[in-house]
Every structure is written in structure tokens, then in C-alpha cells.
Coordinates of C-alpha atoms in Angstrom, one line a residue:
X1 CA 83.1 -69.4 -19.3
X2 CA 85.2 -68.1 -22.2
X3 CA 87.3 -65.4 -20.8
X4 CA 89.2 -65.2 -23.9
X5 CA 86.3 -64.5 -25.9
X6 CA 85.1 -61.6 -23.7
X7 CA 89.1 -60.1 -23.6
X8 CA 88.3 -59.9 -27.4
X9 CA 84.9 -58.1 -26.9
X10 CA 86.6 -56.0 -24.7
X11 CA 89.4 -54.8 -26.7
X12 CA 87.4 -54.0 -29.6
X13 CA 87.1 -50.1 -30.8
X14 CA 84.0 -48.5 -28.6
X15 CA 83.1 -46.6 -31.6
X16 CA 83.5 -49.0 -34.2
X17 CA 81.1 -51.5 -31.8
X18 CA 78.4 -48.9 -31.1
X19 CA 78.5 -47.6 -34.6
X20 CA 77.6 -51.3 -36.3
X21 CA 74.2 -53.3 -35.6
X22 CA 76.4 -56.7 -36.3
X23 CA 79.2 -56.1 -33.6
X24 CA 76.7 -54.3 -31.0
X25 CA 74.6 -57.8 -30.9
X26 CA 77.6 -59.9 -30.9
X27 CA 79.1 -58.5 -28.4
X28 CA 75.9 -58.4 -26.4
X29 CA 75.6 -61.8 -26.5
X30 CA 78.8 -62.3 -25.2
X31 CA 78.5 -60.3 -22.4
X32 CA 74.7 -61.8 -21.7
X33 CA 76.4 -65.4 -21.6
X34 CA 79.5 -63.9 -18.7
X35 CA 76.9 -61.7 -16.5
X36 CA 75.0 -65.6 -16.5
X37 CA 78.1 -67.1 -15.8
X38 CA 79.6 -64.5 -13.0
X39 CA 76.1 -64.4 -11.6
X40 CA 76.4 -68.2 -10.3
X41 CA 79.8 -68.1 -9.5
X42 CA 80.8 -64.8 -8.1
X43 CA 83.8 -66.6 -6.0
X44 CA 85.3 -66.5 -9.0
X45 CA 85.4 -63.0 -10.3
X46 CA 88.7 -62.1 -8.9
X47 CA 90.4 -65.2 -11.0
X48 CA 87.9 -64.3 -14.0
X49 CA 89.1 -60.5 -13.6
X50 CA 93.1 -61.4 -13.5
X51 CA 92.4 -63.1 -16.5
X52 CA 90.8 -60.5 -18.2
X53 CA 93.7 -58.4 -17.4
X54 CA 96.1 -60.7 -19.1
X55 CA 94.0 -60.7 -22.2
X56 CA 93.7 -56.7 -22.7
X57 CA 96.5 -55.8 -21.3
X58 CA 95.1 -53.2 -18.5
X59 CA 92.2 -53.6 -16.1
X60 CA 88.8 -54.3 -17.8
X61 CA 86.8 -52.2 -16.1
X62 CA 88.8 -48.9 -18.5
X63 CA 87.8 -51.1 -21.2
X64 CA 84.2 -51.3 -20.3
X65 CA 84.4 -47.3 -19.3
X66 CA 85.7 -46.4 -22.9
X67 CA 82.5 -48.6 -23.9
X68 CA 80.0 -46.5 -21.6
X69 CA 81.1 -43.3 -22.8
X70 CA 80.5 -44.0 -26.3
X71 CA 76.9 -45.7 -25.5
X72 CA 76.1 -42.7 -23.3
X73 CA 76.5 -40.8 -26.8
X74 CA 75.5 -43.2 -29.1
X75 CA 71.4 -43.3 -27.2
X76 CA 71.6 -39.6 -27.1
X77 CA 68.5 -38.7 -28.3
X78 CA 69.6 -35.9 -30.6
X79 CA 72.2 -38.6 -31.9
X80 CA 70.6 -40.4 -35.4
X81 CA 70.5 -44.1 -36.1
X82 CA 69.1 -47.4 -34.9
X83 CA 68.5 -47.6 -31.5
X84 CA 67.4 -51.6 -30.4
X85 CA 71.3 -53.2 -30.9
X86 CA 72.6 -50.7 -28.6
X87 CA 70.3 -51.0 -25.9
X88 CA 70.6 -54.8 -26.1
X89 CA 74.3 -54.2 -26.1
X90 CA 74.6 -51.5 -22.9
X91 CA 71.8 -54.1 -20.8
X92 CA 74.1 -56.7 -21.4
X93 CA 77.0 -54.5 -20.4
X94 CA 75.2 -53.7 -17.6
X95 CA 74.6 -57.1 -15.9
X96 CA 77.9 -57.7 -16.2
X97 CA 79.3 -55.2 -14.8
X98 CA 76.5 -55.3 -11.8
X99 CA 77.3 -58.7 -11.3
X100 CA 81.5 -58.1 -11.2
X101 CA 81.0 -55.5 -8.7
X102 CA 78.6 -56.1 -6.6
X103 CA 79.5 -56.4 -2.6
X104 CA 83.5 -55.9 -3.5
X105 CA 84.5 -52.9 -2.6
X106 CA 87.8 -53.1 -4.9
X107 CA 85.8 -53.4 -7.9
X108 CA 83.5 -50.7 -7.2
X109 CA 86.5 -48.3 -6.7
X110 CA 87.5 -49.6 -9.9
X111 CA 84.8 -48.9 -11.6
X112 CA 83.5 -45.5 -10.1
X113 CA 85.2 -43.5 -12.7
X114 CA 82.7 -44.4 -15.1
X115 CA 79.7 -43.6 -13.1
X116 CA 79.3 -40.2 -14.6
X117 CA 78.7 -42.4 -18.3
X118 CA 76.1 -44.6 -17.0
X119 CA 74.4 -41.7 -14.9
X120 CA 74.5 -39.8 -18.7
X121 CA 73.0 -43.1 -19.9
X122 CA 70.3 -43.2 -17.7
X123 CA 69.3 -39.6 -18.8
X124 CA 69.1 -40.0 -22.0
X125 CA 67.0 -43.4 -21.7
X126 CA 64.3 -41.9 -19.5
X127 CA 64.2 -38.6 -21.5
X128 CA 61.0 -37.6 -23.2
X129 CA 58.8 -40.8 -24.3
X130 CA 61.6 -43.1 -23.8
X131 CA 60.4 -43.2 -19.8
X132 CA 57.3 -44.9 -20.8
X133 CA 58.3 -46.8 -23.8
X134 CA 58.5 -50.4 -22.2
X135 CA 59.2 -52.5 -25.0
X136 CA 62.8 -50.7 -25.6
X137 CA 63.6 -49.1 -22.6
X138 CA 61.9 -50.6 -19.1
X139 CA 64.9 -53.7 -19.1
X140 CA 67.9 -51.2 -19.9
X141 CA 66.3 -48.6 -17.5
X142 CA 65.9 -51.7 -14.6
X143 CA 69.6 -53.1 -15.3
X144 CA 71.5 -49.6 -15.2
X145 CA 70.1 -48.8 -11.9
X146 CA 70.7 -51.6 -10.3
X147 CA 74.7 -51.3 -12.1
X148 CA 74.1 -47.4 -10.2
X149 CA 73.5 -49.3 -7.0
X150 CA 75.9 -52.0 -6.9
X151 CA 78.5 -48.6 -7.8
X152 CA 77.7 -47.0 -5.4
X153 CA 76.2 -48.4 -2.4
X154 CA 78.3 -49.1 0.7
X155 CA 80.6 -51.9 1.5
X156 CA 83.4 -51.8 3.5
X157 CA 83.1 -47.6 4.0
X158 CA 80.8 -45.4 3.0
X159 CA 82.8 -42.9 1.3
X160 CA 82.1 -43.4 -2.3
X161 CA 77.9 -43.4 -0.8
X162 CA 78.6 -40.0 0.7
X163 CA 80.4 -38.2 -2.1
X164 CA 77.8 -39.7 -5.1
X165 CA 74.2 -39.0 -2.4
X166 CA 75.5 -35.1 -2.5
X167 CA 76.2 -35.4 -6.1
X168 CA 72.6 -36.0 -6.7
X169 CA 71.3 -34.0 -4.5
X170 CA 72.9 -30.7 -5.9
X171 CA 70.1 -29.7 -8.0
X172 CA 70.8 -30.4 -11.2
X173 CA 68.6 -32.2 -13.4
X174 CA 71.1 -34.0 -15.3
X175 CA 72.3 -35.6 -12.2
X176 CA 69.1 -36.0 -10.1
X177 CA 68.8 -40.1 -10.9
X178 CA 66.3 -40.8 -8.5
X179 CA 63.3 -38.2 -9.5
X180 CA 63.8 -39.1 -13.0
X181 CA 63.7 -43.5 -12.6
X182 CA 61.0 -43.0 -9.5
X183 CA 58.6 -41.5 -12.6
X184 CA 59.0 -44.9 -14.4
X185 CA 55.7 -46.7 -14.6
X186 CA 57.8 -50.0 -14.4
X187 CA 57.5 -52.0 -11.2
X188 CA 60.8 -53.3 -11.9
X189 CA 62.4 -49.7 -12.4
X190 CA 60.8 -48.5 -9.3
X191 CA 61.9 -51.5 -7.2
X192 CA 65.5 -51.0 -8.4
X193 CA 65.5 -47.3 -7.7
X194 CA 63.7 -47.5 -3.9
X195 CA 66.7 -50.2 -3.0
X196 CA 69.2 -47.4 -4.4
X197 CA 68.0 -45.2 -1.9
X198 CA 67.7 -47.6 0.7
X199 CA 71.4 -48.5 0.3
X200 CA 72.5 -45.0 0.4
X201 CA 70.2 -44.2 3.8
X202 CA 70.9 -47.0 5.7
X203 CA 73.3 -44.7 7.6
X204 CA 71.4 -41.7 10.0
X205 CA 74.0 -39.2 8.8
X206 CA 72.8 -39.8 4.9
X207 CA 69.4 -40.1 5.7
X208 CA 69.7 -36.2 7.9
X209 CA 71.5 -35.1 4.8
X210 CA 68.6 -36.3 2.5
X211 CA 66.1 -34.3 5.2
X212 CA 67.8 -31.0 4.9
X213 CA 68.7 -30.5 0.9
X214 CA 64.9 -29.5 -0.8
X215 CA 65.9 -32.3 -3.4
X216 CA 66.3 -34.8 -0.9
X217 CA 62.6 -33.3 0.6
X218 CA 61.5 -33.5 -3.1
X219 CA 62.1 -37.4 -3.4
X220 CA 60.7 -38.3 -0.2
X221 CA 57.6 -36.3 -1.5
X222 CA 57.3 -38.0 -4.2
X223 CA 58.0 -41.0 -2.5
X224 CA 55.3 -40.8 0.3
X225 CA 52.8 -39.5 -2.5
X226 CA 52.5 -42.9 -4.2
X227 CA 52.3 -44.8 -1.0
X228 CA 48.4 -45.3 -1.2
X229 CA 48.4 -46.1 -5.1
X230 CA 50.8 -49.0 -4.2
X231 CA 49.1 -49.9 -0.8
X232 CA 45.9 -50.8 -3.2
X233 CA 47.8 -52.7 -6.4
X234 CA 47.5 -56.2 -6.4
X235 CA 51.0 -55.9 -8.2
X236 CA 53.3 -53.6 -6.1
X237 CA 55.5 -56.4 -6.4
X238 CA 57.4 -55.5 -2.6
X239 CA 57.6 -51.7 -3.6
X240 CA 54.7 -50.5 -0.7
X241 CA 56.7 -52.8 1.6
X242 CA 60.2 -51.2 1.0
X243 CA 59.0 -47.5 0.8
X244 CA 57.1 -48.2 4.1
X245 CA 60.2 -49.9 5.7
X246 CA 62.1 -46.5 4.5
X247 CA 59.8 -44.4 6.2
X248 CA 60.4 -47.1 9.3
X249 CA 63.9 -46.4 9.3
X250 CA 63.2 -42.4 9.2
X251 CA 61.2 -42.7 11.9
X252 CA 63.3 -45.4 14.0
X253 CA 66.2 -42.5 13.2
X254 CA 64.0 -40.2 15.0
X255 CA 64.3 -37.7 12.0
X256 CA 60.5 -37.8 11.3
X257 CA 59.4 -34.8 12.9
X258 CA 61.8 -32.9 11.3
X259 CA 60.4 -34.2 7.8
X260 CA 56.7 -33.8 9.1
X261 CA 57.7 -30.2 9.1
X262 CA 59.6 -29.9 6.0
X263 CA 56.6 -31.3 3.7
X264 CA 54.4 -28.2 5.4
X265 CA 52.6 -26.1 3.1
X266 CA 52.2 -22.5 4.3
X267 CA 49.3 -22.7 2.6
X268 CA 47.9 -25.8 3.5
X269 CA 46.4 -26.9 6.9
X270 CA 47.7 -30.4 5.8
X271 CA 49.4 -31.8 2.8
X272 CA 48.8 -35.3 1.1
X273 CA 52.5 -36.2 1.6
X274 CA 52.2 -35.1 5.6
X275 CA 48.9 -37.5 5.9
X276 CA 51.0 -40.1 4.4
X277 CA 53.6 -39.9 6.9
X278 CA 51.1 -39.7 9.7
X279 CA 49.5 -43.6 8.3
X280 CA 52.7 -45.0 8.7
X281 CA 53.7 -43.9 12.2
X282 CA 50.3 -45.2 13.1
X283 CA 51.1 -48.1 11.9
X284 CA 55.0 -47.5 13.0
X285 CA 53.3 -47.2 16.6
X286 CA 50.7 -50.3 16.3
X287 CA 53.5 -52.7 16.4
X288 CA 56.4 -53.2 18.9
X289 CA 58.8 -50.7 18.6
X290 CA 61.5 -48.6 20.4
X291 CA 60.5 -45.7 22.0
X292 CA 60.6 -42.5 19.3
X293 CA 60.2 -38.4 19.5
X294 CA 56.9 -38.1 18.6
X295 CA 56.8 -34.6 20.4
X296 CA 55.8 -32.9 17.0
X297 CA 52.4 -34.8 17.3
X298 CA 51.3 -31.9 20.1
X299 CA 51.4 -28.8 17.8
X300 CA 50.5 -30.7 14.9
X301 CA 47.2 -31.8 16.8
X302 CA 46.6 -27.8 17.9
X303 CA 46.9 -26.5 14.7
X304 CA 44.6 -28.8 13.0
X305 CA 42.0 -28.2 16.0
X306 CA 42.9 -24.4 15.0
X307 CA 42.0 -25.1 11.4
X308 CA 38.9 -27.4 12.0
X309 CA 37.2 -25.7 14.4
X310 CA 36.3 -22.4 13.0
X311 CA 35.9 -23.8 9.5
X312 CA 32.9 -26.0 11.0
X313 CA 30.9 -23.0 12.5
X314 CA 31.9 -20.3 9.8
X315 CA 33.1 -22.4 6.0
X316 CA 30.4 -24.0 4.6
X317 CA 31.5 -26.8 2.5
X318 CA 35.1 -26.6 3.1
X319 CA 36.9 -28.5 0.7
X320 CA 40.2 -29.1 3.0
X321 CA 38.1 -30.0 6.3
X322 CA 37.6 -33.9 5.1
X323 CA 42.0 -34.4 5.2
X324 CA 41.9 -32.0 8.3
X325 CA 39.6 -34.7 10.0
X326 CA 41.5 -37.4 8.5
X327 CA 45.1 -36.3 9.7
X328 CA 43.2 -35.6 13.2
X329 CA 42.1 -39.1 13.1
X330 CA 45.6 -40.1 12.4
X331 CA 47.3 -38.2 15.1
X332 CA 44.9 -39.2 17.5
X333 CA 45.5 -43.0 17.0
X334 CA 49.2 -42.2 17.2
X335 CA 48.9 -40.5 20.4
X336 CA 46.4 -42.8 21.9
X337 CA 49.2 -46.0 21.1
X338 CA 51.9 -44.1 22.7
X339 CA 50.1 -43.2 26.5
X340 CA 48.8 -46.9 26.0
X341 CA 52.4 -48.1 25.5
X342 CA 53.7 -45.6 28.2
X343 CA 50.7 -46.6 30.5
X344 CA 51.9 -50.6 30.0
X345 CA 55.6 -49.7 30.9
X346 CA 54.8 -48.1 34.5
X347 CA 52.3 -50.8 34.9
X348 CA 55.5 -52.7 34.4
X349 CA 57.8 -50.8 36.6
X350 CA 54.7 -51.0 39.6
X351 CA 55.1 -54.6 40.1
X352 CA 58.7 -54.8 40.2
X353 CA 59.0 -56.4 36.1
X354 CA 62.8 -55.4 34.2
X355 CA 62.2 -52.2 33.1
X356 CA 63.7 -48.8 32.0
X357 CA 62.5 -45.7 33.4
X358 CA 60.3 -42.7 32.0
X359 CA 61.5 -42.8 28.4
X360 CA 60.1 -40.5 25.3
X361 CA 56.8 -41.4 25.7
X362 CA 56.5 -41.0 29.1
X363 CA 57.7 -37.1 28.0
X364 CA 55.0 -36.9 25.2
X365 CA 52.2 -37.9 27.6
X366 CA 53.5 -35.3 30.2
X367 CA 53.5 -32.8 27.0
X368 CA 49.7 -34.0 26.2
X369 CA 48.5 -33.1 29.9
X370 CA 50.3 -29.9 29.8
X371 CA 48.9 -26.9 30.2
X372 CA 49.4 -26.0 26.7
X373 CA 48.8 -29.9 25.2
X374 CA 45.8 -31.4 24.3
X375 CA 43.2 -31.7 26.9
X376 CA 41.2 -28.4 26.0
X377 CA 41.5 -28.4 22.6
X378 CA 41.0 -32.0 22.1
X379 CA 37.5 -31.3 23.9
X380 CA 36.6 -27.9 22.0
X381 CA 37.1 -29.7 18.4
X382 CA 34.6 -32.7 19.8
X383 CA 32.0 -30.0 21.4
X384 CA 32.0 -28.7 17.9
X385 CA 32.0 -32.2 16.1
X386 CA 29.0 -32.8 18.1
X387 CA 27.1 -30.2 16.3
X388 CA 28.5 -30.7 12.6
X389 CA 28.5 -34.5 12.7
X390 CA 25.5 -35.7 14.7
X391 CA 24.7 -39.5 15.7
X392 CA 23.6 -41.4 13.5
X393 CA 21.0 -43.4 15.0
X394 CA 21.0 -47.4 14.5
X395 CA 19.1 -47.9 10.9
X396 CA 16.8 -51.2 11.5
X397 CA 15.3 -51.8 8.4
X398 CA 11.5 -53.5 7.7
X399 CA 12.1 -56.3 5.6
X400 CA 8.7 -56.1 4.0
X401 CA 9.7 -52.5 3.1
X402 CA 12.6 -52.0 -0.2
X403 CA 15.4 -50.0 0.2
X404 CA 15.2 -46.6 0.0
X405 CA 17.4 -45.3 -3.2
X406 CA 20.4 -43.6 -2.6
X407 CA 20.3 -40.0 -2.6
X408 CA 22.6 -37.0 -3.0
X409 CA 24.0 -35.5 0.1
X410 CA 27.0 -34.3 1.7
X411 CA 30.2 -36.3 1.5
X412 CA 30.4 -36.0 5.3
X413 CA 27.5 -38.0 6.2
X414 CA 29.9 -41.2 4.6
X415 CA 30.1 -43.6 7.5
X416 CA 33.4 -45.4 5.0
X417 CA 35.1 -42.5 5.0
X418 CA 38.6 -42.4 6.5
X419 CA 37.7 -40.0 9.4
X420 CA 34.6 -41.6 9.8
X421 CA 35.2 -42.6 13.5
X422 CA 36.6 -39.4 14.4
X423 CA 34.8 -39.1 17.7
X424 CA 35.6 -42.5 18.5
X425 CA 39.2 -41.8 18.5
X426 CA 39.3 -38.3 19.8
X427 CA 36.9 -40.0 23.0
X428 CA 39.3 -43.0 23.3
X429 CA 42.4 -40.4 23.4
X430 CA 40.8 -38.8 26.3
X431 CA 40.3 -42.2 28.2
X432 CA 44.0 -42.5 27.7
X433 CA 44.7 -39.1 29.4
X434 CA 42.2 -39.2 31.9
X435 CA 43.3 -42.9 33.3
X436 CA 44.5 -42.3 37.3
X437 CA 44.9 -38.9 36.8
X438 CA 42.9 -36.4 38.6
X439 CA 44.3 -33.2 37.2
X440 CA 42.9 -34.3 33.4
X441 CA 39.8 -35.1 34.9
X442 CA 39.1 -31.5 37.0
X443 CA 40.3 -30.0 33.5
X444 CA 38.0 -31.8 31.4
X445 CA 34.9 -30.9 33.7
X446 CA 36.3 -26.8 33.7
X447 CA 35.8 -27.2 29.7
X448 CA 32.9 -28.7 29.6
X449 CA 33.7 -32.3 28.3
X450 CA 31.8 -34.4 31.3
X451 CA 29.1 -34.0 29.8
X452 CA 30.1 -34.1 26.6
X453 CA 31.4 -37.1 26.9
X454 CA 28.2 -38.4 28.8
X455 CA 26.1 -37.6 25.6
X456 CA 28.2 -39.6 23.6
X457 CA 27.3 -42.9 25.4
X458 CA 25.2 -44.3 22.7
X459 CA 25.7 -46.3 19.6
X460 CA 26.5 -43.8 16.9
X461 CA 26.5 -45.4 13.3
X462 CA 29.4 -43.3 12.2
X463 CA 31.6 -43.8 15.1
X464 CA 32.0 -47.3 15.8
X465 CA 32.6 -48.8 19.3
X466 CA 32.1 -44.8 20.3
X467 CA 29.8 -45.7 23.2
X468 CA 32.4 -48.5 24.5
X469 CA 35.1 -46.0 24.5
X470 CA 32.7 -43.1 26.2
X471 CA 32.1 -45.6 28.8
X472 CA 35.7 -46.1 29.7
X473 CA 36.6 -42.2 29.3
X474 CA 33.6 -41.4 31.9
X475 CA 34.8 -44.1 34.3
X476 CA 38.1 -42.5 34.1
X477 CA 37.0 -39.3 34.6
X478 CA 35.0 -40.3 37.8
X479 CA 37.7 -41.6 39.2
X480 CA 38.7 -40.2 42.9
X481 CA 37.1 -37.1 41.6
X482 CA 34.1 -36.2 43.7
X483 CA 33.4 -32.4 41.4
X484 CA 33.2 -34.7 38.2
X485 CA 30.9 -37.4 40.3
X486 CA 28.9 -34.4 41.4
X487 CA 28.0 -33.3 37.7
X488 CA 26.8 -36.7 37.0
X489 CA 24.3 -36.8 40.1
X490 CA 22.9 -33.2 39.4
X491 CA 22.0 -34.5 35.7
X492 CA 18.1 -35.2 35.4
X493 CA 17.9 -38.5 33.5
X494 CA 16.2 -39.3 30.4
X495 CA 16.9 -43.1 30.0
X496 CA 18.5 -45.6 30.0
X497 CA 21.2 -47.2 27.3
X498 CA 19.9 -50.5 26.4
X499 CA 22.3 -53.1 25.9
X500 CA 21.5 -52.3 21.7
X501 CA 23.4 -48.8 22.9
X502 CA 20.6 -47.1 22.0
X503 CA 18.8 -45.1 24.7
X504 CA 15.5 -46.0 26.1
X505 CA 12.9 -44.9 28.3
X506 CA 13.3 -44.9 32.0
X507 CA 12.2 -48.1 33.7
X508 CA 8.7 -47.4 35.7
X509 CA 10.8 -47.4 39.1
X510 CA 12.9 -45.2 37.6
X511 CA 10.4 -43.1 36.5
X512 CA 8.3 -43.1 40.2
X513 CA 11.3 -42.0 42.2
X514 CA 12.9 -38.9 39.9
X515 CA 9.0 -38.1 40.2
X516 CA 9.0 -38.4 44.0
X517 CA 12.2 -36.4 44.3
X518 CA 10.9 -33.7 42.1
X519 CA 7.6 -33.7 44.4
X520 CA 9.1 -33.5 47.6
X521 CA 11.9 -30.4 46.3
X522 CA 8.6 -28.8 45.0
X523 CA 7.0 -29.0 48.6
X524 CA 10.2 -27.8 50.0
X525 CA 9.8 -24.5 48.3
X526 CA 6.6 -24.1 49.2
X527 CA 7.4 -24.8 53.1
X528 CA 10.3 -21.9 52.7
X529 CA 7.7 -19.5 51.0
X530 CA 5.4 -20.2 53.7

């Protein structure tokens, strides 16, 4: 590496470089050639930086300040002349100085005092059509962030982190980097910007910070609100797996209640960014994790029962009732993995296996059963399910016979859509509450949901597996209970479920017996009359 040639690049007048095509690609390609060199050998930075200083007399990084400063005005928009040698020249200067200061915390307080220039810089390059212009600007815009990054992301201490997160979270446009690179369409832009924030949040006291300032909320909207688009590009290119690992760590901080609130709409029964959070603490809870306060789940699942269940006897064609059902959906699979997880750890604790006591989900289970949880609720929103989304009987088609053409109907009937099983997972739920516990089972027979849940053991097209998990929830619900037993031998029966799940005649013995009975309580009157 030529050290003497870039103390002569250096030293140069910032204006007199910036204001010249010639000198602005010159220097670029010297700096190009030291960020490659630096970048292979960054053991030797502080011998390549000691140099530097011998060359120019004073530390280089006041040298490459001076130069920010006057490229920060130079790609001002309202500033006139040609544009392409200066943002080859500050991408240049930004891989260098990315590469001298990354992981050293020396160098970043070195250079820190030119932050404010390259935060000016980004500005002006995503400002009006330069944010989508990729030929010119995606690189520069990819390169300065990750410069921001390496500035400011912690090392040894967190201090410059915690002075530079409040800074952008005061407000102010000009300094609110993360909204403004986040609306890049640049995969690379995006990348840079989500490991920015990631580097600033590591830490729980950053991350509550974020929570409670409305332009940390306002990020974290946005965030969330592109998690689907990226869940369904081929060429997210690791961005759905680092927002989601984000979200991880927001929920692994227990802070994710706190946010489920904050992204409420007064309005709004749910919000898109709200039933993003929910999918990935369903799949947070899918996998093995440490035990988190999900206690928010409870009232979130009674106000959307409170929303749904009027709106499906009294709204016709209520436009917010298919995300209501989705988020139930949502909450219901996160509930259901957390009394199955709780369920496994006493099973645990019975036969004498290492384990910790009752924990937090032990506590939301108790909260479910409560008096004011789930249990009645959960079985007035599936009475009323019932009714607005019948079965769907098994569809056997004649081979001999084509197809009948689609035909226009309500979007409801949709057995791909996302609360398509919603029964399913609100019957599986009440297996979960119901297991060994008598109290859930006397409170599901006072509401009606033995037989409810009796009705729903056969195949339903919409609700897969539905009559599997009905099954389980009635055998629960019989359990040492001899009321809810009762109530299943005063039912007259119809039929029987075939092994198809679909329900089919009574078998002739069957059929001679409930006729005997019936005779023989028939005489009995009679003989009392008489």
C-alpha cells in the first residue's frame, strides 16, 4: 500500500478536490485501492494510521472530516454542477473510512466528530428522486451507512451508541437516518440500515428507549410492515431473517407487549403492524425458547372476541372482520404453544426430571382459566363462528362429471385464507385448557360449549384436522367430570362419525335399541297416567 500517496490525497484542499472532476476521480481511486488494501489487512491500520500522521502532519481522520464537510455541500441538491465524480469520490471515502474504523473503539472516537457531515450526506443523497435513482446513488447510499454503523455502533462502551440512538430519535427529519435509508428500494441499502439498528439495540436499555420515543415506534412500524413483502421475495437477500431476529430479540427482552400496545389504533380493532408482531411470536413460541410475558395475549384475545362477535350477528360484510379472525387465529396458536410448553414442564417436574418451578407461562395459563380469561369468551366467539362459518362438507367429486366453474361469492368461504382454520385452533386451545382440569370443564358445560364442541366432531373442509382436535377437547372435557358425562348420555344420537369424519347413519343395532328405549319411556308414561 502506498501510504505516501494517500498522505498526499489527504492533504489536498477539500474544496479545490470537490470542485474539479480530474482531482475528485483521482483521488477516488486512491482511496478505492487503500479501503481494498486495509480491508485484508486491518492488523495493520494502527501502523498505516501512524504513518498517515507523519505524512500530514495531524491525525487523518481531521483530514478526511474537512473532506466530508465539503462533499456534504458539494451533493447538496440545490448546489449546481456535475454530480457522478463526487459520488465516486465520497463511496470511496467511505470504504475507507469504514474499513479504518471498524471494531476499534479509538478510531471511532476519532472520527465521531464528523458524523454530523456524513449524516448531512446521507440526506441529501436520499432526497427527492435521488432515493430511487440506483445507477448514481444505491452504492454511495449502501457504503455511507455502513461508515454510520461502524461510527457508531458499540465496542468497548456504549456511550457514543447511546448519545447518537437519542440523536435520531429526536424528531427531526434531517437527523432521522433510519426512516429515510429503510425507504430505499435497494436490498443492499436496507440490509445495511436493519444491521445499524441491530447494533444500536443489542442492549435492552436502547431497545426500551427505541419502545417509548413515537420515532423509535414509527421505525419499528415501518419495520414490521414490510415483513410479509420480504417473507415472499425470492431476493430478500437475509433482510426477512434479520428483521425477524430483531423482533426475536424484542420479544426475548420481554418488551413486546409493551410495543403490541404502542402500534394500537384507537380506531382499529387490529392493525397490520400488530398482526405482524403476533406471526412472529407464533413462530417465536414454535421453537425452543425461554420463558417470555406474554400476559398481554389475554386482553388482546377479549377485545377481538368483543370486536368479532357482534360484527358477525349485526355488520354485514365487515371489511375489518377477515384480520380480526386472522389475529384471533394468531393469538390462539400462541396461547395454545405456551399451556403446551407449560403442560410439558410440570409433566417434567411430576416424574422427578431437572426442572424449574411455575415460571411465566405457568402464570399466563393460570391468567387464561381465570375468571376473567378466556374460557367464556373463547366459547361465545366459536358458538357464533358456528353460525357465520358453517362446515363445509367433504366435496367428492364424479369423475365422469367437469368441474363446476368458479363462481362469485363471499371472500369468507376461502378455505386458503389465513384464518381459514379458525375453529380448529380456537377447539385445540380449549383442549389445552381443559387437560386435567375440572374447573375449565364445569365452566365450559355452564356456557354451553359441550355441546358445541360435540357438533364439531366431523371433518370440516375449512378447518382442517378440526374433528381430531374436537375429539381430544371432548375427552378432556369428560374427564373426572360426571355433569359434562351426563350431557353426553342425555344427547339422542343421530349417527355415527365414519372413520372418512363424516357422519353416518346409525348402525341397525343402534338404531333397535334407542328405539327400544324410546318404547319402553313411552310405556312408562302411560303406566303413571294410568
Amino acid at each position: 500500500m502506498d501510504v505516501h500517496a494517500l498522505g498526499q490525497a489527504l492533504r489536498q484542499a477539500p474544496n479545490a478536490v470537490v470542485d474539479s472532476d480530474e482531482l475528485c476521480l483521482a483521488s477516488a481511486a486512491v482511496y478505492e485501492g487503500a479501503a481494498r488494501y486495509i480491508a485484508t489487512h486491518l492488523n495493520e491500520r494502527d501502523e498505516i494510521l501512524a504513518a498517515l500522521a507523519e505524512h500530514t502532519s495531524t491525525s487523518p481522520f481531521t483530514h478526511l472530516g474537512r473532506l466530508w464537510s465539503a462533499l456534504a455541500a458539494a451533493l447538496d441538491p440545490a448546489h449546481a454542477g456535475p454530480e457522478d465524480s463526487r459520488v465516486e469520490l465520497a463511496a470511496a471515502l467511505a470504504k475507507l473510512e469504514r474499513n479504518m474504523v471498524a471494531g476499534v473503539q479509538a478510531n471511532q472516537e476519532a472520527a465521531i466528530a464528523h458524523e454530523a457531515d456524513v449524516r448531512r450526506l446521507i440526506f441529501n443523497v436520499t432526497t427527492f428522486a435521488r432515493i430511487e435513482d440506483a445507477r448514481r446513488f444505491f452504492t454511495l447510499q449502501n457504503v455511507l451507512v455502513q461508515l454510520l454503523s461502524n461510527l457508531i455502533s458499540p465496542v468497548d462502551d456504549g456511550r457514543i451508541a447511546d448519545a447518537y440512538l437519542r440523536l435520531y430519535l429526536s424528531g427531526k427529519r434531517e437527523d432521522d437516518v433510519i426512516i429515510r435509508l429503510w425507504d430505499s428500494r435497494d436490498a443492499k441499502v436496507n440490509l445495511a440500515t436493519l444491521h445499524l439498528l441491530s447494533n444500536l439495540t443489542r442492549d435492552p436499555a436502547r431497545m426500551q428507549l427505541l419502545l417509548c420515543e413515537p420515532t423509535g415506534l414509527r421505525w419499528l412500524s415501518a419495520l414490521l410492515g414490510r415483513m410479509d413483502e420480504l417473507h415472499h421475495r425470492a431476493d430478500a437477500d437475509g433482510r426477512f431473517d434479520l428483521l425477524t431476529s430483531l423482533v426475536a430479540r424484542i420479544i426475548a427482552h420481554d418488551q413486546h407487549g409493551a410495543l403490541f400496545a404502542a402500534l394500537s389504533d384507537g380506531e382499529e380493532p387490529i392493525t397490520p403492524s400488530q398482526t405482524t408482531l403476533l406471526k412472529v411470536l407464533d413462530s417465536y413460541l414454535a421453537a425452543p425458547h425461554a420463558q417470555a410475558d406474554n400476559a398481554f395475549l389475554v386482553p388482546a384475545f377479549r377485545r377481538l372476541v368483543d370486536y368479532a362477535v357482534p360484527s358477525m350477528k349485526h355488520v354485514p360484510d365487515d371489511a375489518r372482520l377477515p384480520k380480526v379472525f386472522e389475529a384471533v387465529v394468531l393469538v390462539a396458536e400462541a396461547l395454545s404453544s405456551v399451556g403446551l410448553a407449560a403442560q410439558a414442564r410440570a409433566d417434567r417436574r411430576r416424574h422427578g426430571e431437572a426442572e424449574s418451578g411455575p415460571g411465566k407461562d405457568d402464570e399466563l395459563v393460570a391468567a387464561m382459566k381465570a375468571e376473567c380469561g378466556l374460557i367464556e369468551p373463547l366459547i361465545h366467539l366459536l358458538a357464533g363462528l358456528d353460525a357465520f362459518l358453517p362446515r363445509i362438507k367433504p366435496f367428492h367429486p364424479d369423475p365422469n362429471r367437469p368441474a363446476p366453474a368458479p363462481q362469485p361469492g363471499p371472500v369468507l368461504t376461502d378455505p386458503r385464507l389465513p384464518f381459514a382454520n379458525i375453529k380448529r385452533d380456537l377447539v385445540r386451545l380449549l383442549g389445552v385448557l381443559a387437560f386435567e382440569d375440572v374447573a375449565v370443564g364445569d365452566r365450559v358445560r355452564e356456557a354451553g360449549g359441550v355441546e358445541l364442541v360435540l357438533g364439531m366432531c366431523e371433518t370440516d373442509e375449512r378447518n382442517a384436522f378440526l374433528r381430531e382436535h374436537a375429539l381430544f377437547a371432548v375427552r378432556n372435557l369428560m374427564w373426572r367430570n360426571p355433569a359434562n358425562q351426563a350431557v353426553i348420555a342425555q344427547m339422542d344420537p343421530v349417527g355415527i362419525v365414519g372413520e372418512n369424519g363424516e357422519l353416518q347413519p346409525l348402525p341397525a343395532r343402534m338404531r333397535q335399541k334407542k328405539n327400544a328405549e324410546a318404547g319402553a319411556g313411552e310405556t312408562g308414561e302411560a303406566a303413571d297416567g294410568a
